[in-house]
PDB file of C-alpha atoms in Angstrom:
ATOM      1  CA  MET A 125      66.636  68.955  52.522  1.00 50.00           C
ATOM      2  CA  THR A 126      70.244  69.340  53.390  1.00 52.00           C
ATOM      3  CA  ARG A 127      71.245  71.325  56.354  1.00 50.00           C
ATOM      4  CA  PRO A 128      73.438  74.387  56.059  1.00 50.00           C
ATOM      5  CA  LEU A 129      76.849  74.041  57.088  1.00 51.00           C
ATOM      6  CA  ARG A 130      77.544  75.697  60.472  1.00 48.00           C
ATOM      7  CA  ALA A 131      79.740  78.741  60.024  1.00 43.00           C
ATOM      8  CA  PRO A 132      82.812  79.075  62.087  1.00 46.00           C
ATOM      9  CA  ARG A 133      82.381  80.947  65.305  1.00 50.00           C
ATOM     10  CA  ALA A 134      84.074  84.271  65.407  1.00 42.00           C
ATOM     11  CA  ASP A 135      85.033  83.502  68.994  1.00 51.00           C
ATOM     12  CA  ASN A 136      86.366  80.126  68.472  1.00 75.00           C
ATOM     13  CA  ARG A 137      88.702  79.324  71.366  1.00 82.00           C
ATOM     14  CA  LEU A 138      90.208  76.070  70.218  1.00 89.00           C
ATOM     15  CA  PRO A 139      93.825  77.358  70.312  1.00 92.00           C
ATOM     16  CA  LEU A 140      93.303  78.528  73.906  1.00 92.00           C
ATOM     17  CA  LEU A 141      91.529  75.207  74.713  1.00 94.00           C
ATOM     18  CA  LEU A 142      94.567  73.188  73.400  1.00 96.00           C
ATOM     19  CA  ASP A 143      96.976  75.520  75.373  1.00 95.00           C
ATOM     20  CA  ALA A 144      95.142  75.076  78.502  1.00 95.00           C
ATOM     21  CA  ALA A 145      94.851  71.291  78.084  1.00 96.00           C
ATOM     22  CA  ALA A 146      98.475  71.064  77.401  1.00 97.00           C
ATOM     23  CA  ARG A 147      99.139  72.815  80.683  1.00 95.00           C
ATOM     24  CA  GLN A 148      96.750  70.739  82.646  1.00 96.00           C
ATOM     25  CA  PHE A 149      98.047  67.482  81.103  1.00 96.00           C
ATOM     26  CA  THR A 150     101.582  68.457  81.845  1.00 93.00           C
ATOM     27  CA  ALA A 151     100.796  69.419  85.419  1.00 93.00           C
ATOM     28  CA  ALA A 152      98.353  66.718  86.433  1.00 94.00           C
ATOM     29  CA  GLY A 153      98.857  63.909  83.952  1.00 93.00           C
ATOM     30  CA  PHE A 154      96.073  62.732  81.693  1.00 95.00           C
ATOM     31  CA  HIS A 155      93.885  61.097  84.328  1.00 95.00           C
ATOM     32  CA  GLY A 156      94.503  63.940  86.873  1.00 95.00           C
ATOM     33  CA  ALA A 157      93.459  66.633  84.515  1.00 94.00           C
ATOM     34  CA  SER A 158      89.727  67.345  84.692  1.00 93.00           C
ATOM     35  CA  ILE A 159      87.689  68.845  81.964  1.00 93.00           C
ATOM     36  CA  ARG A 160      86.527  71.392  84.499  1.00 93.00           C
ATOM     37  CA  ASP A 161      89.989  72.571  85.193  1.00 92.00           C
ATOM     38  CA  ILE A 162      90.908  72.669  81.566  1.00 94.00           C
ATOM     39  CA  VAL A 163      88.035  74.825  80.443  1.00 92.00           C
ATOM     40  CA  ARG A 164      87.960  77.165  83.526  1.00 91.00           C
ATOM     41  CA  THR A 165      91.328  78.853  82.400  1.00 87.00           C
ATOM     42  CA  VAL A 166      89.641  79.735  78.960  1.00 89.00           C
ATOM     43  CA  ASP A 167      86.295  80.739  80.510  1.00 87.00           C
ATOM     44  CA  MET A 168      84.364  77.966  79.053  1.00 89.00           C
ATOM     45  CA  LEU A 169      81.702  75.690  80.479  1.00 88.00           C
ATOM     46  CA  PRO A 170      82.560  72.144  80.711  1.00 85.00           C
ATOM     47  CA  GLY A 171      80.042  70.975  78.197  1.00 87.00           C
ATOM     48  CA  SER A 172      81.233  73.515  75.705  1.00 86.00           C
ATOM     49  CA  LEU A 173      84.376  71.383  75.126  1.00 87.00           C
ATOM     50  CA  TYR A 174      82.138  68.811  73.218  1.00 86.00           C
ATOM     51  CA  TYR A 175      81.677  71.400  70.660  1.00 87.00           C
ATOM     52  CA  HIS A 176      85.351  70.908  69.608  1.00 89.00           C
ATOM     53  CA  PHE A 177      85.878  67.285  70.916  1.00 92.00           C
ATOM     54  CA  ALA A 178      83.620  64.268  71.371  1.00 93.00           C
ATOM     55  CA  ALA A 179      85.769  63.147  74.465  1.00 94.00           C
ATOM     56  CA  LYS A 180      88.698  64.139  76.734  1.00 95.00           C
ATOM     57  CA  GLU A 181      90.813  61.441  74.826  1.00 96.00           C
ATOM     58  CA  ASP A 182      90.287  63.236  71.545  1.00 96.00           C
ATOM     59  CA  LEU A 183      91.436  66.407  73.225  1.00 96.00           C
ATOM     60  CA  LEU A 184      94.560  64.717  74.278  1.00 97.00           C
ATOM     61  CA  ALA A 185      95.164  63.367  70.831  1.00 97.00           C
ATOM     62  CA  ALA A 186      94.857  66.954  69.463  1.00 97.00           C
ATOM     63  CA  VAL A 187      97.427  68.392  72.014  1.00 97.00           C
ATOM     64  CA  TYR A 188      99.626  65.276  71.301  1.00 97.00           C
ATOM     65  CA  ALA A 189      99.613  65.996  67.653  1.00 97.00           C
ATOM     66  CA  GLU A 190     100.296  69.601  68.042  1.00 96.00           C
ATOM     67  CA  GLY A 191     103.243  68.685  70.290  1.00 96.00           C
ATOM     68  CA  VAL A 192     104.601  66.492  67.559  1.00 96.00           C
ATOM     69  CA  ARG A 193     104.204  69.057  64.979  1.00 96.00           C
ATOM     70  CA  ARG A 194     106.051  71.660  67.011  1.00 95.00           C
ATOM     71  CA  ILE A 195     109.000  69.230  67.776  1.00 96.00           C
ATOM     72  CA  SER A 196     109.125  67.977  64.193  1.00 96.00           C
ATOM     73  CA  ALA A 197     109.212  71.505  62.873  1.00 96.00           C
ATOM     74  CA  ARG A 198     112.013  72.358  65.063  1.00 95.00           C
ATOM     75  CA  VAL A 199     114.084  69.447  64.358  1.00 97.00           C
ATOM     76  CA  GLY A 200     113.302  69.885  60.524  1.00 97.00           C
ATOM     77  CA  ALA A 201     114.471  73.309  60.547  1.00 97.00           C
ATOM     78  CA  ALA A 202     117.535  72.475  62.503  1.00 98.00           C
ATOM     79  CA  ILE A 203     118.777  70.035  59.895  1.00 98.00           C
ATOM     80  CA  ALA A 204     117.673  71.648  56.704  1.00 97.00           C
ATOM     81  CA  GLY A 205     120.414  71.874  54.291  1.00 94.00           C
ATOM     82  CA  MET A 206     122.832  69.892  56.320  1.00 97.00           C
ATOM     83  CA  SER A 207     124.548  66.910  54.699  1.00 96.00           C
ATOM     84  CA  ASP A 208     127.191  65.438  57.165  1.00 97.00           C
ATOM     85  CA  PRO A 209     125.389  62.586  59.028  1.00 97.00           C
ATOM     86  CA  TRP A 210     127.034  63.216  62.581  1.00 97.00           C
ATOM     87  CA  SER A 211     126.233  66.995  62.236  1.00 97.00           C
ATOM     88  CA  ARG A 212     122.821  66.237  61.224  1.00 98.00           C
ATOM     89  CA  LEU A 213     122.130  63.973  64.148  1.00 98.00           C
ATOM     90  CA  GLU A 214     123.714  66.493  66.605  1.00 97.00           C
ATOM     91  CA  ALA A 215     121.472  69.415  65.286  1.00 98.00           C
ATOM     92  CA  ALA A 216     118.452  67.170  65.489  1.00 98.00           C
ATOM     93  CA  CYS A 217     119.214  66.158  68.984  1.00 98.00           C
ATOM     94  CA  VAL A 218     119.811  69.779  70.093  1.00 97.00           C
ATOM     95  CA  ALA A 219     116.565  70.800  68.541  1.00 97.00           C
ATOM     96  CA  HIS A 220     114.771  67.926  70.091  1.00 96.00           C
ATOM     97  CA  LEU A 221     116.227  68.652  73.515  1.00 96.00           C
ATOM     98  CA  GLU A 222     115.596  72.494  73.336  1.00 94.00           C
ATOM     99  CA  ALA A 223     112.041  71.960  72.297  1.00 93.00           C
ATOM    100  CA  LEU A 224     111.576  69.512  75.259  1.00 92.00           C
ATOM    101  CA  LEU A 225     113.289  71.489  77.988  1.00 90.00           C
ATOM    102  CA  GLU A 226     112.557  75.062  76.761  1.00 80.00           C
ATOM    103  CA  GLU A 227     109.474  75.233  74.490  1.00 64.00           C
ATOM    104  CA  SER A 228     106.217  74.196  75.932  1.00 80.00           C
ATOM    105  CA  ASP A 229     103.853  72.146  77.808  1.00 93.00           C
ATOM    106  CA  TYR A 230     103.026  70.449  74.373  1.00 95.00           C
ATOM    107  CA  ALA A 231     106.419  68.788  74.251  1.00 93.00           C
ATOM    108  CA  GLN A 232     106.013  67.559  77.814  1.00 92.00           C
ATOM    109  CA  VAL A 233     102.640  65.977  76.884  1.00 95.00           C
ATOM    110  CA  VAL A 234     104.448  64.069  74.034  1.00 94.00           C
ATOM    111  CA  ILE A 235     107.149  62.769  76.378  1.00 91.00           C
ATOM    112  CA  ARG A 236     105.073  62.162  79.645  1.00 90.00           C
ATOM    113  CA  VAL A 237     101.688  60.755  78.240  1.00 92.00           C
ATOM    114  CA  ARG A 238     101.957  57.045  77.385  1.00 93.00           C
ATOM    115  CA  PRO A 239      99.401  55.731  74.644  1.00 94.00           C
ATOM    116  CA  GLY A 240      98.257  53.323  77.301  1.00 94.00           C
ATOM    117  CA  ASP A 241      97.076  56.135  79.420  1.00 94.00           C
ATOM    118  CA  ALA A 242      94.202  56.887  77.023  1.00 95.00           C
ATOM    119  CA  PRO A 243      93.375  53.422  75.313  1.00 96.00           C
ATOM    120  CA  ALA A 244      90.689  55.053  73.171  1.00 96.00           C
ATOM    121  CA  VAL A 245      93.300  57.038  71.285  1.00 97.00           C
ATOM    122  CA  ALA A 246      96.352  54.937  71.829  1.00 97.00           C
ATOM    123  CA  ALA A 247      96.611  53.957  68.210  1.00 97.00           C
ATOM    124  CA  ARG A 248      96.591  57.647  67.095  1.00 97.00           C
ATOM    125  CA  LEU A 249      99.326  58.508  69.663  1.00 97.00           C
ATOM    126  CA  VAL A 250     101.453  55.659  68.603  1.00 97.00           C
ATOM    127  CA  GLU A 251     101.138  56.553  65.005  1.00 97.00           C
ATOM    128  CA  LEU A 252     102.035  60.125  65.787  1.00 97.00           C
ATOM    129  CA  ARG A 253     105.054  59.093  67.944  1.00 95.00           C
ATOM    130  CA  ASP A 254     106.323  56.677  65.400  1.00 96.00           C
ATOM    131  CA  GLY A 255     105.992  59.098  62.548  1.00 95.00           C
ATOM    132  CA  TYR A 256     108.276  61.541  64.470  1.00 96.00           C
ATOM    133  CA  GLU A 257     110.688  58.816  65.338  1.00 96.00           C
ATOM    134  CA  ARG A 258     111.041  57.780  61.657  1.00 96.00           C
ATOM    135  CA  LEU A 259     113.194  61.070  61.248  1.00 96.00           C
ATOM    136  CA  PHE A 260     115.662  59.616  63.787  1.00 97.00           C
ATOM    137  CA  VAL A 261     115.414  56.239  62.093  1.00 97.00           C
ATOM    138  CA  GLU A 262     116.763  58.045  58.937  1.00 97.00           C
ATOM    139  CA  LEU A 263     119.387  60.029  60.844  1.00 98.00           C
ATOM    140  CA  VAL A 264     120.823  56.966  62.610  1.00 97.00           C
ATOM    141  CA  ASP A 265     120.584  54.823  59.393  1.00 97.00           C
ATOM    142  CA  ASP A 266     122.808  57.439  57.624  1.00 96.00           C
ATOM    143  CA  LEU A 267     125.538  57.338  60.350  1.00 96.00           C
ATOM    144  CA  PRO A 268     128.913  55.673  59.258  1.00 95.00           C
ATOM    145  CA  VAL A 269     129.242  53.244  62.200  1.00 93.00           C
ATOM    146  CA  ARG A 270     131.088  49.910  62.438  1.00 90.00           C
ATOM    147  CA  ARG A 271     129.384  46.730  60.978  1.00 92.00           C
ATOM    148  CA  GLY A 272     127.285  44.959  63.700  1.00 92.00           C
ATOM    149  CA  VAL A 273     126.040  47.923  65.386  1.00 93.00           C
ATOM    150  CA  ASP A 274     122.530  47.675  66.194  1.00 95.00           C
ATOM    151  CA  ARG A 275     121.022  50.978  64.851  1.00 95.00           C
ATOM    152  CA  ARG A 276     117.553  50.463  66.351  1.00 96.00           C
ATOM    153  CA  ASN A 277     118.999  50.050  69.882  1.00 95.00           C
ATOM    154  CA  LEU A 278     121.318  52.891  69.218  1.00 95.00           C
ATOM    155  CA  ARG A 279     118.326  55.225  68.186  1.00 96.00           C
ATOM    156  CA  LEU A 280     116.242  53.983  71.175  1.00 96.00           C
ATOM    157  CA  MET A 281     119.081  54.611  73.591  1.00 95.00           C
ATOM    158  CA  LEU A 282     119.817  58.130  72.216  1.00 96.00           C
ATOM    159  CA  LEU A 283     116.113  59.127  72.279  1.00 96.00           C
ATOM    160  CA  GLY A 284     115.671  57.636  75.646  1.00 95.00           C
ATOM    161  CA  ALA A 285     118.550  59.576  77.104  1.00 96.00           C
ATOM    162  CA  LEU A 286     117.150  62.764  75.480  1.00 96.00           C
ATOM    163  CA  ASN A 287     113.800  62.287  76.758  1.00 94.00           C
ATOM    164  CA  TRP A 288     114.877  61.221  80.244  1.00 94.00           C
ATOM    165  CA  THR A 289     116.773  64.578  80.515  1.00 93.00           C
ATOM    166  CA  GLN A 290     113.447  66.338  81.444  1.00 88.00           C
ATOM    167  CA  SER A 291     113.543  64.365  84.686  1.00 89.00           C
ATOM    168  CA  TRP A 292     116.875  65.687  86.000  1.00 92.00           C
ATOM    169  CA  TYR A 293     117.674  68.812  83.955  1.00 91.00           C
ATOM    170  CA  ARG A 294     118.075  71.996  86.085  1.00 88.00           C
ATOM    171  CA  PRO A 295     118.205  75.466  84.375  1.00 85.00           C
ATOM    172  CA  GLY A 296     121.728  76.983  84.922  1.00 82.00           C
ATOM    173  CA  ASP A 297     123.681  73.765  84.717  1.00 81.00           C
ATOM    174  CA  ASP A 298     124.793  72.793  81.047  1.00 85.00           C
ATOM    175  CA  ASP A 299     122.444  74.151  78.402  1.00 90.00           C
ATOM    176  CA  PRO A 300     120.134  71.806  76.531  1.00 92.00           C
ATOM    177  CA  ALA A 301     122.384  72.182  73.351  1.00 94.00           C
ATOM    178  CA  ALA A 302     125.546  71.202  75.411  1.00 95.00           C
ATOM    179  CA  ILE A 303     123.940  68.116  76.872  1.00 95.00           C
ATOM    180  CA  ALA A 304     122.603  67.038  73.339  1.00 96.00           C
ATOM    181  CA  ARG A 305     126.117  67.409  71.886  1.00 95.00           C
ATOM    182  CA  GLN A 306     127.602  65.534  74.541  1.00 94.00           C
ATOM    183  CA  PHE A 307     125.279  62.822  74.099  1.00 95.00           C
ATOM    184  CA  VAL A 308     126.126  62.566  70.349  1.00 96.00           C
ATOM    185  CA  GLY A 309     129.829  62.926  71.354  1.00 93.00           C
ATOM    186  CA  LEU A 310     129.557  59.712  73.556  1.00 92.00           C
ATOM    187  CA  LEU A 311     128.163  57.752  70.598  1.00 91.00           C
ATOM    188  CA  ARG A 312     130.542  58.947  67.973  1.00 90.00           C
ATOM    189  CA  ASN A 313     133.663  58.714  70.287  1.00 87.00           C
ATOM    190  CA  PRO A 314     133.750  55.666  72.537  1.00 75.00           C
ATOM    191  CA  THR A 315     134.794  56.179  76.053  1.00 67.00           C
ATOM    192  CA  THR A 316     136.951  53.135  76.154  1.00 66.00           C
ATOM    193  CA  LYS A 317     140.731  53.463  76.392  1.00 65.00           C
ATOM    194  CA  GLU A 318     142.569  52.098  73.355  1.00 63.00           C
TER     195      GLU A 318
END
């Protein structure tokens, strides 16, 4: 005899749980965030988490996936319909940096949590990160740069600069769009005197 499928609960608090986890992972890091602290803000018992996730690492993977989805959607919308390679890269960098600095705890989790922090889901986190970075591989590959430029290192340098911004950025100084444009401008127009 087969068991009937469980009907979805009307009070499914998964979105609230993901939001709470993103906040806690951002504030305390993966290891510092406790299940008790995460579920407390959504009025759940700690054991209730396991209705949704087998382990804290699986919750992290879900938060990370949502962060990648949100950043990817923002970048995709920013470059839609654009054809000039430098303009596309600039628009992607602006959208990436705005998502990182203005949008949510989800983006902070993507930037701050390292796959090695959660070995049980490290492969999933790397796959998610690499999927997002493929967009930047394509953007950099399309650039008209001189022969011999190592496009991989160019991409890694740019993403590293963008992602590090969250460490030093202070609202009120240059806005995220201006910072991203300046970064791309430095790549496009070398700083060396001719």
